[in-house]
Short mmCIF file of N, CA and C in Angstrom, two decimals:
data_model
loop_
_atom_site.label_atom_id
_atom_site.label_comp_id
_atom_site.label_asym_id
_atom_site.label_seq_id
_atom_site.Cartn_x
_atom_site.Cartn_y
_atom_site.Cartn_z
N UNK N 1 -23.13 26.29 -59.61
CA UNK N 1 -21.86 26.97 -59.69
C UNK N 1 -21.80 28.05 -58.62
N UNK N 2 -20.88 28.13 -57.89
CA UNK N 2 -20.14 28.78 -56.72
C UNK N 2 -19.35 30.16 -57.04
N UNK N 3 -19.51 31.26 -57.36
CA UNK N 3 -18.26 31.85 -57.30
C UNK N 3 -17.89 32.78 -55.64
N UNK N 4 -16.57 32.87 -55.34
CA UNK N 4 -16.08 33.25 -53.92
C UNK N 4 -14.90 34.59 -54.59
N UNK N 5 -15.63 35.21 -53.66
CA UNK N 5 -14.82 36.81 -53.66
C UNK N 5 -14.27 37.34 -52.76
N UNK N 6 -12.67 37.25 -52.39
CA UNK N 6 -11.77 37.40 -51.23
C UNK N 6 -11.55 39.26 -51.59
N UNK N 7 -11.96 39.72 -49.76
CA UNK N 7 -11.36 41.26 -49.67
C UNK N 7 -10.86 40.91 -48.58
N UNK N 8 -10.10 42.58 -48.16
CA UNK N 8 -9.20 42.32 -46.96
C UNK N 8 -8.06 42.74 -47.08
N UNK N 9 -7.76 41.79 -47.72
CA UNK N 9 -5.92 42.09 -47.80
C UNK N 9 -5.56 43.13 -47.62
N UNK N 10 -3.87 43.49 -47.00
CA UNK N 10 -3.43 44.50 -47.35
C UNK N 10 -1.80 44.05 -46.36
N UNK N 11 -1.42 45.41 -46.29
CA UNK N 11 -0.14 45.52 -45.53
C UNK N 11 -0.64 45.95 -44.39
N UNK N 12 0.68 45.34 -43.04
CA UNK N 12 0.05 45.60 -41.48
C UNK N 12 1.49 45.24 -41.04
N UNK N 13 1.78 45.79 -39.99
CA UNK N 13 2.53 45.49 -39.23
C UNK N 13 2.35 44.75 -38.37
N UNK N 14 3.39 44.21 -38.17
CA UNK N 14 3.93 42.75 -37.02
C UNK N 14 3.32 43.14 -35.64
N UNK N 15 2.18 42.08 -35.30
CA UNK N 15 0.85 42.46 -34.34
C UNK N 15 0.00 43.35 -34.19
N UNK N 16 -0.35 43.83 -35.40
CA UNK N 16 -1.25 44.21 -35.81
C UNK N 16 -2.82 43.22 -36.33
N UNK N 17 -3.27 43.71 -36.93
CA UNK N 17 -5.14 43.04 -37.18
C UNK N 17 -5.47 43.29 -38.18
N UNK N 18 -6.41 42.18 -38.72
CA UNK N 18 -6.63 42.03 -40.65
C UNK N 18 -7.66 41.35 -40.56
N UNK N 19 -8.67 41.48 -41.69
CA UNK N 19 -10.00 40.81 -41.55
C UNK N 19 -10.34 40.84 -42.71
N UNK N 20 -10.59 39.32 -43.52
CA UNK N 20 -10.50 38.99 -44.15
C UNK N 20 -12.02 38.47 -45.00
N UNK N 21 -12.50 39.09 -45.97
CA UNK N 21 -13.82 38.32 -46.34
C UNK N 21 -14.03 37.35 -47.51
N UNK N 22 -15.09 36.55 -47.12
CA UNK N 22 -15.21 35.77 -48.76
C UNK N 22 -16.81 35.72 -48.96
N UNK N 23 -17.32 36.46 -50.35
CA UNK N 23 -18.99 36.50 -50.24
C UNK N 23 -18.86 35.63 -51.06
N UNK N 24 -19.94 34.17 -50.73
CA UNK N 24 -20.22 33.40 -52.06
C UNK N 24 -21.25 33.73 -52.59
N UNK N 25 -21.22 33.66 -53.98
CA UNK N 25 -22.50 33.94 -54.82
C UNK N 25 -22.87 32.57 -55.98
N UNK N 26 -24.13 32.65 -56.30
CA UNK N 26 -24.36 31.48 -57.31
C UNK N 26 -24.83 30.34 -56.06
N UNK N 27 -24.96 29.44 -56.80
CA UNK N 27 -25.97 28.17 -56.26
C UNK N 27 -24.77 28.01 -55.43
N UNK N 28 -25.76 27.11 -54.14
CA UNK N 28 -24.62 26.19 -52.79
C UNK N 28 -25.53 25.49 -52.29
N UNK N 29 -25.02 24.53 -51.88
CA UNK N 29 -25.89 23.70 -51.31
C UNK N 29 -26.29 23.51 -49.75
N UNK N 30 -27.33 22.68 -49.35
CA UNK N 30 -27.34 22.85 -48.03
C UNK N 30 -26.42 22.46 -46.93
N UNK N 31 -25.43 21.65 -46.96
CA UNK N 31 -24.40 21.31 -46.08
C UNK N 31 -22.80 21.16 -47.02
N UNK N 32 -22.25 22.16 -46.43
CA UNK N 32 -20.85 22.61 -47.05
C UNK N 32 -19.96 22.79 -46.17
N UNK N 33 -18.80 23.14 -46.59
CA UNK N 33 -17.28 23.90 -45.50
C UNK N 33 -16.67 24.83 -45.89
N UNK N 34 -16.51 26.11 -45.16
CA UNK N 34 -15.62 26.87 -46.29
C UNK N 34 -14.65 26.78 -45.20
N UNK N 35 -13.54 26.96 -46.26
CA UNK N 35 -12.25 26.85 -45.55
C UNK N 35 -10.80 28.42 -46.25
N UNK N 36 -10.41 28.38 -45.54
CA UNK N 36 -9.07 29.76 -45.88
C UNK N 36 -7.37 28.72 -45.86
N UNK N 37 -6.77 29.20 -46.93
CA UNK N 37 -5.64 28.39 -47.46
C UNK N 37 -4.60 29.87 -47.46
N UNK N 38 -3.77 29.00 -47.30
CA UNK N 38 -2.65 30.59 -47.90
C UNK N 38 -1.22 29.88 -48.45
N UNK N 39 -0.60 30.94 -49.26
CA UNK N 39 0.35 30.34 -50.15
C UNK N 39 1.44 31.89 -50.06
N UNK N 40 2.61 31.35 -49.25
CA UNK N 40 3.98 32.24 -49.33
C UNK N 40 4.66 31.82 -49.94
N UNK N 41 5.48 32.64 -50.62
CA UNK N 41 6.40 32.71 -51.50
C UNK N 41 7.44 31.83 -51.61
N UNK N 42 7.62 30.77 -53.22
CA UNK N 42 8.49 29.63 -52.44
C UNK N 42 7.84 28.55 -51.70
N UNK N 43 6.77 28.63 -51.27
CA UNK N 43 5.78 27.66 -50.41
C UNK N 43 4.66 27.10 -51.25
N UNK N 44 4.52 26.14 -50.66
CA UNK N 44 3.19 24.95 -50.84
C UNK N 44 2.07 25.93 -50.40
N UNK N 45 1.01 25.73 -50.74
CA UNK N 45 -0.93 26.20 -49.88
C UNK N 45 -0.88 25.50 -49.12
N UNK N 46 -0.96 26.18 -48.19
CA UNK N 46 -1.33 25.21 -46.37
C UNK N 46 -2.73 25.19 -46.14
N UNK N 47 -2.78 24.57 -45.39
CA UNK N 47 -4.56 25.35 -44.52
C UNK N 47 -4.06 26.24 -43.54
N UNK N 48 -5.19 27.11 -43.65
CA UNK N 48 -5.23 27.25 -42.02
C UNK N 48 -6.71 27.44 -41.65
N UNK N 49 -7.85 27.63 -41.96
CA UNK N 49 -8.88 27.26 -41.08
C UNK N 49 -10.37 26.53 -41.68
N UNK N 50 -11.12 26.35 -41.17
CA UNK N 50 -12.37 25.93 -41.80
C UNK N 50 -13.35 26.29 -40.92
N UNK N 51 -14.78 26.31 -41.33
CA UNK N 51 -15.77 26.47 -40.41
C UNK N 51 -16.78 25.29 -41.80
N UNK N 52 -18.03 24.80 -40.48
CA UNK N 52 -19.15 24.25 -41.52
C UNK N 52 -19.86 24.76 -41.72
N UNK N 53 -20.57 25.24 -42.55
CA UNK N 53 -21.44 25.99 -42.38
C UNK N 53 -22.81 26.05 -41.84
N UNK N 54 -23.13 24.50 -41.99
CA UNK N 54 -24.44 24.84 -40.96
C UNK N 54 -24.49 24.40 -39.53
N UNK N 55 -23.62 23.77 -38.84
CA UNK N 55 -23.34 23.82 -37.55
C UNK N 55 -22.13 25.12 -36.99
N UNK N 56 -20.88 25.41 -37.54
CA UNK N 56 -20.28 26.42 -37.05
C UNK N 56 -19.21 25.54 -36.75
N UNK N 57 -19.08 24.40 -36.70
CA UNK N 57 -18.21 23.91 -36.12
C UNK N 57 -16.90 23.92 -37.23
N UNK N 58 -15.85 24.90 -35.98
CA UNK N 58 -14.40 25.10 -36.67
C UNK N 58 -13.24 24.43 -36.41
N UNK N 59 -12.31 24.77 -37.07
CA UNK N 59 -10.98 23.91 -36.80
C UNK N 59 -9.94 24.95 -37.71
N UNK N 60 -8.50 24.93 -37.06
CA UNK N 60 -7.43 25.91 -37.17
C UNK N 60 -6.33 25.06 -37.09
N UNK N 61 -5.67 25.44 -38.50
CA UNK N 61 -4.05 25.07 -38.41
C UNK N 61 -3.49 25.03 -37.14
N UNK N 62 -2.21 24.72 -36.58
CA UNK N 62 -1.65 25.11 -35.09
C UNK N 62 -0.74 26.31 -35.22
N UNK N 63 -0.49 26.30 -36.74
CA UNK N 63 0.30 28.10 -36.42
C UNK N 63 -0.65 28.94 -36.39
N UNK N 64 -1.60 29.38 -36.37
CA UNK N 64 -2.90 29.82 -36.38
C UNK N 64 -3.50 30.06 -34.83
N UNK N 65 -3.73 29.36 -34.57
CA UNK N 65 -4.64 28.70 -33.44
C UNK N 65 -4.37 29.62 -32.09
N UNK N 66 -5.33 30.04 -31.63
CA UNK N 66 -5.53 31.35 -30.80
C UNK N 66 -5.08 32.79 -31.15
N UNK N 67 -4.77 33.08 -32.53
CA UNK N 67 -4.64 34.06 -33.40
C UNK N 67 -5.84 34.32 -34.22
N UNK N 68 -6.27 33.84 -35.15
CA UNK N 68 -6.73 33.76 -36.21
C UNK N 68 -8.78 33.28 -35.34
N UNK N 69 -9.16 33.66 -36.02
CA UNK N 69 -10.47 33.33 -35.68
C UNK N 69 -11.68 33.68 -37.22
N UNK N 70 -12.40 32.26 -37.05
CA UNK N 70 -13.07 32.03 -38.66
C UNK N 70 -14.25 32.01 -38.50
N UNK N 71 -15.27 32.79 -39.15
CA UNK N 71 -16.44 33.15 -38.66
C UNK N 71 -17.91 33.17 -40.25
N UNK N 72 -19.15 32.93 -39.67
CA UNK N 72 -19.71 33.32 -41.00
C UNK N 72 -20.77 33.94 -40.74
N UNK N 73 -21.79 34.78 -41.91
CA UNK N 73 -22.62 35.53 -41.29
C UNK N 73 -23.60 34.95 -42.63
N UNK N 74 -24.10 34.15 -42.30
CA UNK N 74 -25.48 33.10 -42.88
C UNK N 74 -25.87 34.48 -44.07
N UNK N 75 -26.70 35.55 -43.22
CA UNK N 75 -27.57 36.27 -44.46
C UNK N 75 -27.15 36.80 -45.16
N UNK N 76 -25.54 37.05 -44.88
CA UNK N 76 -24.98 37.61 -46.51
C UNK N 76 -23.88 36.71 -47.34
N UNK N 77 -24.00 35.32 -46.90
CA UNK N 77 -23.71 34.63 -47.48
C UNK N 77 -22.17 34.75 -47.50
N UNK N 78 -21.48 34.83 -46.23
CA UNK N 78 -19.86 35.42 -46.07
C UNK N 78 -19.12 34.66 -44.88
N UNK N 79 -17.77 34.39 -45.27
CA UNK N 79 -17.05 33.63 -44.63
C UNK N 79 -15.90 35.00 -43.88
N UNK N 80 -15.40 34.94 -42.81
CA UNK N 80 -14.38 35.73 -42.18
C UNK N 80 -13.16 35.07 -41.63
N UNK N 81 -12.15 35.75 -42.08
CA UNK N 81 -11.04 35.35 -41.09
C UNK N 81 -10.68 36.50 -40.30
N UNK N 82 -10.87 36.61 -38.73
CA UNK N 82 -10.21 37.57 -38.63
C UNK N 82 -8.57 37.45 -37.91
N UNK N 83 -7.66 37.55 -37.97
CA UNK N 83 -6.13 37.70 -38.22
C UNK N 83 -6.02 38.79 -37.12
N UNK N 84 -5.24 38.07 -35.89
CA UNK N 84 -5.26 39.07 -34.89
C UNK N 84 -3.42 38.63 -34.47
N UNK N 85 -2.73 39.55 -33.76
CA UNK N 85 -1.11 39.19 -33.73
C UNK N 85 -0.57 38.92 -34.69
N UNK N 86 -0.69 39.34 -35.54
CA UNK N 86 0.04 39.09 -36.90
C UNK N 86 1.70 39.10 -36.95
N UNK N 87 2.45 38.05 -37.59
CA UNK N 87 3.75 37.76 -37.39
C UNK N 87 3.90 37.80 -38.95
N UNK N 88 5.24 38.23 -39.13
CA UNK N 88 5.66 38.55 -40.60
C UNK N 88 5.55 36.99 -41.08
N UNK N 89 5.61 35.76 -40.61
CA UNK N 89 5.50 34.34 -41.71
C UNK N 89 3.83 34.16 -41.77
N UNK N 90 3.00 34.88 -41.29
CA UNK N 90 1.70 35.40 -41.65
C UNK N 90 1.86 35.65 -43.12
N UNK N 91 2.57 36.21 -43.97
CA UNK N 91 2.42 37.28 -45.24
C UNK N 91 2.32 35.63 -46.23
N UNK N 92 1.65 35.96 -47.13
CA UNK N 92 0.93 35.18 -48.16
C UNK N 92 -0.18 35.46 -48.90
N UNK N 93 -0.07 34.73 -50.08
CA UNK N 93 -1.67 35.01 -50.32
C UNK N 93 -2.52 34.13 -49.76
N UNK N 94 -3.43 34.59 -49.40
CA UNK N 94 -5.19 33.90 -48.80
C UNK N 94 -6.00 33.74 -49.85
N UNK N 95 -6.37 32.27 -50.01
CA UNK N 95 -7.52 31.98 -50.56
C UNK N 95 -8.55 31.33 -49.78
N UNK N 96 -9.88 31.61 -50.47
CA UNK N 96 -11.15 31.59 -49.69
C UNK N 96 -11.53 29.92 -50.07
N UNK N 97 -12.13 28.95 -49.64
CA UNK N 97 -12.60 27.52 -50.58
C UNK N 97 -13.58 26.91 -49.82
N UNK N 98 -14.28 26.50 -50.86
CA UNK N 98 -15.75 25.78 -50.38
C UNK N 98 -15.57 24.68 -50.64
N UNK N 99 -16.00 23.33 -50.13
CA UNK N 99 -15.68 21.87 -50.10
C UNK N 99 -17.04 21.64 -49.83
N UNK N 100 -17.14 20.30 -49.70
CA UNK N 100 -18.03 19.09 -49.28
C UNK N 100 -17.78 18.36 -47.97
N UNK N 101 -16.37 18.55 -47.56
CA UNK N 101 -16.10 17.20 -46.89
C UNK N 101 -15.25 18.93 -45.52
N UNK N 102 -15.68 18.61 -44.46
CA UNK N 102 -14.46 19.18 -43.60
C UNK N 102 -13.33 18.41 -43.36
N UNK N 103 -12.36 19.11 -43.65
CA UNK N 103 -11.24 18.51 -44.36
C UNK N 103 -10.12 19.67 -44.56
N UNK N 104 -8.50 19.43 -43.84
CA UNK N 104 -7.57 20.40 -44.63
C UNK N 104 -6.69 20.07 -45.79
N UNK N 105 -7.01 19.04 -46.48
CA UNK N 105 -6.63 18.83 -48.16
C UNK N 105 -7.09 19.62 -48.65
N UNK N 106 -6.65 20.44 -50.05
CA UNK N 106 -7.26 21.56 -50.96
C UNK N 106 -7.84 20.46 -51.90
N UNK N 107 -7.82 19.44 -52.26
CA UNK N 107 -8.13 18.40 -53.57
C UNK N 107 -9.45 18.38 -53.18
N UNK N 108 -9.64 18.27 -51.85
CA UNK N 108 -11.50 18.28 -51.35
C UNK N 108 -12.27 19.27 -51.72
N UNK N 109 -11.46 20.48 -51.92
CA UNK N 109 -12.23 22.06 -51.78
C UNK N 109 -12.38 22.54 -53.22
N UNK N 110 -14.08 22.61 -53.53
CA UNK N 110 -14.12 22.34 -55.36
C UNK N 110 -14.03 23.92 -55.64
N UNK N 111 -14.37 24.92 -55.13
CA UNK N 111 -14.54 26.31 -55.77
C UNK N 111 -13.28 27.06 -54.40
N UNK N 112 -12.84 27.80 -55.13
CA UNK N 112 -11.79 28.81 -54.78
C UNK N 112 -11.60 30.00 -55.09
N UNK N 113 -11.44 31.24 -54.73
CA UNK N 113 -11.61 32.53 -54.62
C UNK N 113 -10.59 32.69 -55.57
N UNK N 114 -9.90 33.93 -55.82
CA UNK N 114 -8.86 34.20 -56.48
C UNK N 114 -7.54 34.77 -56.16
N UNK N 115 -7.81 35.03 -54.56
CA UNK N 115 -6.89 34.99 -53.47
C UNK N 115 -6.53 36.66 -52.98
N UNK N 116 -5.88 37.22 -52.02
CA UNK N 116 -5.72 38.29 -51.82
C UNK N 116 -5.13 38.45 -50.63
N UNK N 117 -3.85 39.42 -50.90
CA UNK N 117 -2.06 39.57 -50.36
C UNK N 117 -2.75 39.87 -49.62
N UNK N 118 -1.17 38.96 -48.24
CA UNK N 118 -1.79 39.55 -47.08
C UNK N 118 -0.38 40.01 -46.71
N UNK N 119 0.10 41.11 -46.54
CA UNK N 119 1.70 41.34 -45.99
C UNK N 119 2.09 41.90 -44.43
N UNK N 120 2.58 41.42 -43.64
CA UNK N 120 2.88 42.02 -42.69
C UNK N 120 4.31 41.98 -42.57
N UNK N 121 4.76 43.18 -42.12
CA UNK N 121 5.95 43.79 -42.23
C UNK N 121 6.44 44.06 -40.65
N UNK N 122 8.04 43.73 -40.59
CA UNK N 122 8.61 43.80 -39.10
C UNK N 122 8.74 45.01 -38.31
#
């Protein structure tokens, strides 16, 4: 069992910077994906990024993509988004998710954080 603990969040203005964490705790196994989802208001959970964890190898939504950068730091067991140019259709909640498969379906991704606002304002 996995549990994932999203900090970060907050309010920021339109191109501004946000950095986003997820510490997993509890058993994991040796080859995984964590991935970051977000859900605006009125909206479906999208993806927007993933990393693997034991190669590094990432991948980014395209609204995302040369903004956003997804990172992990092995010894404390932590996933990052960091959120750079921030545009007000940025604002959502962020959730943190660990999978099996790299992959941007959420049905793949078995443990999930509990999510945490991200607002940017014009």
């Amino acid at each position: 069992q996995v549990q994932l603990v999203e900090s970060g969040g907050g309010l920021v203005q339109a191109g501004g910077s946000l950095r986003l964490s997820c510490a997993a705790s509890g058993r994991t196994v040796s080859s995984y994906v964590m991935g970051w989802f977000r859900q605006a208001p009125g909206k479906e959970r999208e993806f927007v990024a993933r990393i693997s964890w034991s190669s590094g190898r990432t991948y980014y939504a395209d609204s995302v993509l040369g903004r956003f950068t997804i990172s992990r730091d092995n010894a404390k067991n932590t996933v990052y988004l960091q959120m750079n140019s921030l545009k007000p259709e940025d604002t959502a909640v962020y959730y943190c998710a660990m999978g099996r498969i790299e992959s941007t379906r959420q049905n793949l991704y078995d443990n999930w954080g509990q999510g945490t606002q991200v607002t940017v304002s014009s």
